[in-house]
Short mmCIF file of C-alpha atoms in Angstrom, two decimals:
data_model
loop_
_atom_site.label_atom_id
_atom_site.label_comp_id
_atom_site.label_asym_id
_atom_site.label_seq_id
_atom_site.Cartn_x
_atom_site.Cartn_y
_atom_site.Cartn_z
CA MET A 23 123.19 86.03 88.35
CA ALA A 24 121.47 86.04 91.76
CA ASP A 25 123.58 85.81 94.91
CA ALA A 26 122.48 82.71 96.84
CA ASN A 27 123.24 84.55 100.09
CA LYS A 28 120.87 87.41 99.29
CA PRO A 29 117.14 86.75 99.73
CA ILE A 30 116.37 89.86 97.64
CA THR A 31 117.96 91.17 94.45
CA ILE A 32 117.45 94.61 92.90
CA GLU A 33 118.14 95.31 89.23
CA ARG A 34 117.93 98.73 87.65
CA HIS A 35 116.20 99.33 84.32
CA ASP A 36 116.73 103.07 83.92
CA ALA A 37 114.28 104.69 86.38
CA VAL A 38 112.66 101.33 87.24
CA ALA A 39 113.81 98.93 89.94
CA LEU A 40 113.12 95.21 89.54
CA VAL A 41 112.92 93.57 92.98
CA THR A 42 113.05 89.76 93.02
CA LEU A 43 112.36 87.42 95.93
CA GLU A 44 115.24 84.93 95.84
CA ARG A 45 114.23 81.78 97.77
CA PRO A 46 113.13 79.68 94.79
CA ASP A 47 113.81 76.35 96.53
CA ALA A 48 111.32 77.37 99.24
CA TYR A 49 108.87 78.92 96.74
CA ASN A 50 109.95 82.31 98.08
CA ALA A 51 108.30 81.66 101.44
CA LEU A 52 108.67 84.59 103.80
CA ASN A 53 111.13 83.78 106.56
CA ARG A 54 112.56 86.45 108.83
CA ALA A 55 115.58 87.11 106.57
CA LEU A 56 113.50 87.53 103.40
CA SER A 57 110.88 89.70 105.13
CA GLN A 58 113.55 91.94 106.63
CA SER A 59 115.38 92.20 103.31
CA LEU A 60 112.13 93.14 101.57
CA VAL A 61 111.51 95.95 104.05
CA GLU A 62 115.10 97.18 103.70
CA ALA A 63 114.89 97.06 99.90
CA PHE A 64 111.76 99.21 99.76
CA ASP A 65 113.10 101.62 102.37
CA GLU A 66 116.19 102.00 100.20
CA LEU A 67 114.13 102.55 97.06
CA ALA A 68 111.95 105.11 98.83
CA SER A 69 114.99 107.33 99.36
CA ASN A 70 116.44 106.81 95.87
CA SER A 71 115.46 109.80 93.74
CA GLU A 72 116.61 108.01 90.57
CA VAL A 73 113.97 105.27 90.95
CA HIS A 74 110.44 106.30 89.94
CA ALA A 75 108.65 102.93 89.81
CA VAL A 76 109.17 99.36 91.03
CA VAL A 77 108.38 95.86 89.76
CA LEU A 78 108.13 93.06 92.34
CA THR A 79 108.39 89.39 91.33
CA GLY A 80 109.60 86.00 92.55
CA ALA A 81 112.44 83.77 91.36
CA GLY A 82 111.67 80.27 90.17
CA LYS A 83 108.21 78.77 89.86
CA ALA A 84 106.37 80.78 92.55
CA PHE A 85 105.73 84.40 93.39
CA CYS A 86 105.50 83.74 97.12
CA ALA A 87 104.19 80.78 99.11
CA GLY A 88 103.42 82.91 102.16
CA VAL A 89 104.99 82.70 105.58
CA ASP A 90 107.65 80.00 105.99
CA LEU A 91 105.74 77.39 108.01
CA LYS A 92 108.95 75.70 109.20
CA GLU A 93 110.10 78.92 110.82
CA LEU A 94 106.58 79.64 112.12
CA THR A 95 106.41 76.19 113.75
CA ALA A 96 109.78 76.70 115.39
CA ASN A 97 108.94 80.23 116.50
CA PRO A 98 105.16 80.89 116.68
CA GLY A 99 105.80 84.49 117.72
CA VAL A 100 107.51 85.39 114.45
CA LEU A 101 104.30 86.76 112.89
CA LYS A 102 103.35 88.85 115.91
CA ASP A 103 106.92 90.09 116.28
CA GLY A 104 106.83 91.31 112.70
CA GLY A 105 103.70 93.41 113.23
CA MET A 106 100.20 92.98 111.88
CA GLY A 107 97.72 95.22 110.11
CA THR A 108 98.81 98.71 109.13
CA SER A 109 101.75 98.47 111.56
CA SER A 110 103.29 95.56 109.63
CA PRO A 111 106.75 96.68 108.47
CA MET A 112 106.34 94.84 105.17
CA VAL A 113 102.96 96.37 104.33
CA ARG A 114 104.14 99.77 105.49
CA ALA A 115 107.33 99.56 103.41
CA LEU A 116 105.41 99.02 100.16
CA ARG A 117 102.74 101.57 101.08
CA ASP A 118 105.19 104.28 102.14
CA CYS A 119 107.67 103.67 99.33
CA GLY A 120 106.15 106.56 97.41
CA LYS A 121 106.82 104.80 94.11
CA PRO A 122 104.15 102.76 92.27
CA VAL A 123 104.75 99.01 92.66
CA ILE A 124 103.68 96.61 89.91
CA GLY A 125 103.44 92.99 91.01
CA ALA A 126 104.67 90.59 88.29
CA ILE A 127 103.03 87.40 89.51
CA ASN A 128 104.99 84.58 87.89
CA GLY A 129 103.45 81.66 89.82
CA PRO A 130 101.43 80.82 92.93
CA ALA A 131 100.78 83.64 95.41
CA VAL A 132 99.46 81.93 98.50
CA THR A 133 98.17 83.31 101.82
CA GLY A 134 100.90 85.74 102.97
CA GLY A 135 102.15 85.78 99.39
CA PHE A 136 98.64 86.71 98.26
CA GLU A 137 98.71 89.54 100.79
CA LEU A 138 102.08 90.67 99.44
CA ALA A 139 100.59 90.75 95.93
CA LEU A 140 97.66 92.83 97.22
CA ALA A 141 100.14 95.31 98.69
CA CYS A 142 101.23 96.17 95.13
CA ASP A 143 99.47 98.94 93.21
CA PHE A 144 98.39 96.61 90.42
CA LEU A 145 99.25 93.20 89.03
CA TYR A 146 100.41 91.60 85.81
CA ALA A 147 100.44 87.82 85.77
CA SER A 148 101.76 84.82 83.91
CA PRO A 149 99.30 82.04 83.00
CA HIS A 150 101.08 80.05 85.73
CA ALA A 151 99.94 82.52 88.41
CA ARG A 152 97.42 81.27 90.94
CA PHE A 153 96.07 82.93 94.07
CA ALA A 154 94.84 81.28 97.25
CA ASP A 155 93.97 82.32 100.79
CA THR A 156 94.61 79.31 103.04
CA HIS A 157 94.53 81.17 106.36
CA ALA A 158 91.44 79.28 107.50
CA ARG A 159 92.90 75.93 106.48
CA VAL A 160 96.04 76.42 108.59
CA GLY A 161 94.17 78.08 111.48
CA LEU A 162 95.17 81.74 111.14
CA LEU A 163 93.52 85.06 110.35
CA PRO A 164 94.90 87.47 107.73
CA GLY A 165 96.94 90.30 109.17
CA TRP A 166 98.35 92.13 106.15
CA GLY A 167 95.15 93.37 104.52
CA LEU A 168 93.72 90.42 102.60
CA SER A 169 90.39 90.17 104.45
CA GLN A 170 89.59 93.80 103.61
CA LYS A 171 91.28 94.39 100.26
CA LEU A 172 90.18 91.27 98.40
CA GLY A 173 86.45 91.96 98.74
CA ARG A 174 86.92 95.51 97.53
CA LEU A 175 88.71 94.23 94.43
CA ILE A 176 86.63 91.21 93.38
CA GLY A 177 83.40 91.62 95.36
CA ILE A 178 82.63 90.43 98.86
CA ASN A 179 80.86 87.22 97.84
CA ARG A 180 83.74 86.08 95.65
CA ALA A 181 86.18 87.00 98.42
CA ARG A 182 84.17 85.03 100.99
CA GLU A 183 84.21 81.97 98.73
CA ALA A 184 87.96 82.26 98.11
CA SER A 185 88.92 82.74 101.76
CA LEU A 186 86.45 80.32 103.34
CA THR A 187 87.18 77.47 100.91
CA GLY A 188 90.88 78.14 100.43
CA ASN A 189 90.49 77.23 96.75
CA PHE A 190 92.82 78.59 94.10
CA ILE A 191 91.90 81.41 91.74
CA SER A 192 93.44 80.91 88.29
CA ALA A 193 95.17 83.69 86.40
CA GLU A 194 92.31 83.77 83.90
CA GLN A 195 89.68 84.04 86.64
CA ALA A 196 91.74 86.68 88.44
CA GLU A 197 91.84 88.78 85.26
CA ALA A 198 88.10 88.35 84.69
CA TRP A 199 87.40 89.47 88.26
CA GLY A 200 89.68 92.52 88.08
CA LEU A 201 92.31 91.19 90.47
CA VAL A 202 94.90 91.04 87.68
CA ASN A 203 95.20 93.80 85.08
CA LYS A 204 96.85 91.74 82.37
CA ILE A 205 98.01 88.19 81.60
CA CYS A 206 101.38 88.01 79.85
CA THR A 207 103.30 85.05 78.47
CA PRO A 208 105.81 83.62 80.96
CA ASP A 209 108.68 84.89 78.82
CA SER A 210 107.30 88.42 78.46
CA LEU A 211 105.91 88.99 81.97
CA ILE A 212 108.88 90.83 83.46
CA GLN A 213 109.52 92.91 80.34
CA GLU A 214 105.87 93.95 80.07
CA ALA A 215 105.77 94.89 83.75
CA VAL A 216 109.02 96.86 83.40
CA ASP A 217 107.66 98.56 80.26
CA ALA A 218 104.54 99.64 82.17
CA ALA A 219 106.71 100.88 85.04
CA GLN A 220 108.84 102.86 82.60
CA GLN A 221 105.72 104.53 81.23
CA ILE A 222 104.86 105.54 84.80
CA ALA A 223 108.41 106.79 85.28
CA GLU A 224 107.99 109.18 82.34
CA SER A 225 105.56 111.30 84.35
CA ASN A 226 106.45 113.85 87.00
CA PRO A 227 107.61 111.81 90.03
CA ASP A 228 106.22 114.24 92.59
CA THR A 229 102.81 114.17 90.94
CA ILE A 230 102.88 110.36 90.67
CA LYS A 231 103.67 110.16 94.39
CA ALA A 232 100.87 112.58 95.24
CA MET A 233 98.39 110.79 92.92
CA ARG A 234 99.22 107.39 94.41
CA SER A 235 98.82 108.72 97.94
CA LEU A 236 95.52 110.41 97.05
CA MET A 237 94.09 107.20 95.54
CA ASN A 238 95.28 104.98 98.40
CA ASP A 239 94.10 107.35 101.12
CA GLY A 240 90.77 107.91 99.39
CA ASP A 241 90.22 104.15 99.15
CA LEU A 242 89.95 104.09 102.95
CA LEU A 243 87.13 106.66 102.99
CA SER A 244 83.53 106.90 101.86
CA LEU A 245 83.01 108.33 98.36
CA GLY A 246 81.88 111.67 99.76
CA GLU A 247 84.90 111.96 102.04
CA ALA A 248 87.23 110.85 99.25
CA LEU A 249 85.88 113.53 96.91
CA GLU A 250 86.43 116.15 99.60
CA LEU A 251 89.98 114.85 100.02
CA GLU A 252 90.61 115.10 96.28
CA GLY A 253 89.36 118.66 96.20
CA SER A 254 91.43 119.83 99.15
CA ARG A 255 94.63 118.19 97.95
CA GLY A 256 94.04 119.35 94.39
CA ILE A 257 93.79 122.96 95.52
CA ALA A 258 96.89 122.62 97.69
CA TYR A 259 98.82 121.07 94.81
CA LEU A 260 97.89 123.92 92.47
CA GLU A 261 99.69 126.33 94.79
CA HIS A 262 103.00 124.64 93.96
CA ALA A 263 102.35 123.58 90.33
CA ASP A 264 104.83 124.77 87.69
CA PHE A 265 102.53 125.87 84.89
CA SER A 266 105.44 127.08 82.77
CA GLN A 267 106.55 123.47 82.19
CA MET A 268 103.16 121.95 81.45
CA GLU A 269 103.20 122.68 77.71
CA ASN A 270 106.68 121.17 77.38
CA ARG A 271 105.54 118.06 79.22
CA LEU A 272 102.48 117.71 76.99
CA GLN A 273 104.62 118.02 73.86
CA ALA A 274 107.03 115.38 75.17
CA LEU A 275 104.09 113.11 75.98
CA ARG A 276 102.65 113.51 72.45
CA SER A 277 106.05 112.67 70.97
CA ARG A 278 106.42 109.51 73.07
CA SER A 279 102.85 108.45 72.25
CA GLN A 280 103.50 108.83 68.52
CA LYS A 281 106.66 106.70 68.78
CA ARG A 282 104.70 103.95 70.54
#
């Protein structure tokens, strides 16, 4: 049972943490308390050696409706105070967590909520999921990565259409465009996301952290620079690799694959 006084809840499923936004009556809109709790939750998970992967979802009918417009109207400086771009504490918390984050998108992910979804490593979605960028409609510019990430995921022309019109992208369209990896039934969404996270958690956590960092850092570079980065980090990683355990890990992997 969620605590009504806590805007974030964390449940453990073995080596997986399920993080849930808990403002269902406000469609999980990001006010200062929820944003701060989200940052604190991911900072806590980053330092927890027992957690190897994370699932992020929303309570109720929405994933996240974006920034709480009531709070923004009362305090227009709340967005700037929270930091924008790569200095945003929320974006930085998910990026620097060191653990893969699967977004389980249970309903609408709008504007800032869309940006929060894009901060995850990949997305599973319910058929009720919908995505929209309404920054232009309310008179704001994205500040948490949407204007740059969305075009890289679905193509710049599709991203232009989505952001300039503010129209919704359905779960089915999001899957067809590569924004969403998989559509799950509403009842199975969380379990399927947790199952995927548990498969991630079966691998070596240090290697998963290094792989995630390599992919994310390389995504910011040209292909040539990214390939150079892969080579240099690969060589450096070999210097500390424990070859004596590799055969045991492969045997354990074969055994788990056969059981599946």
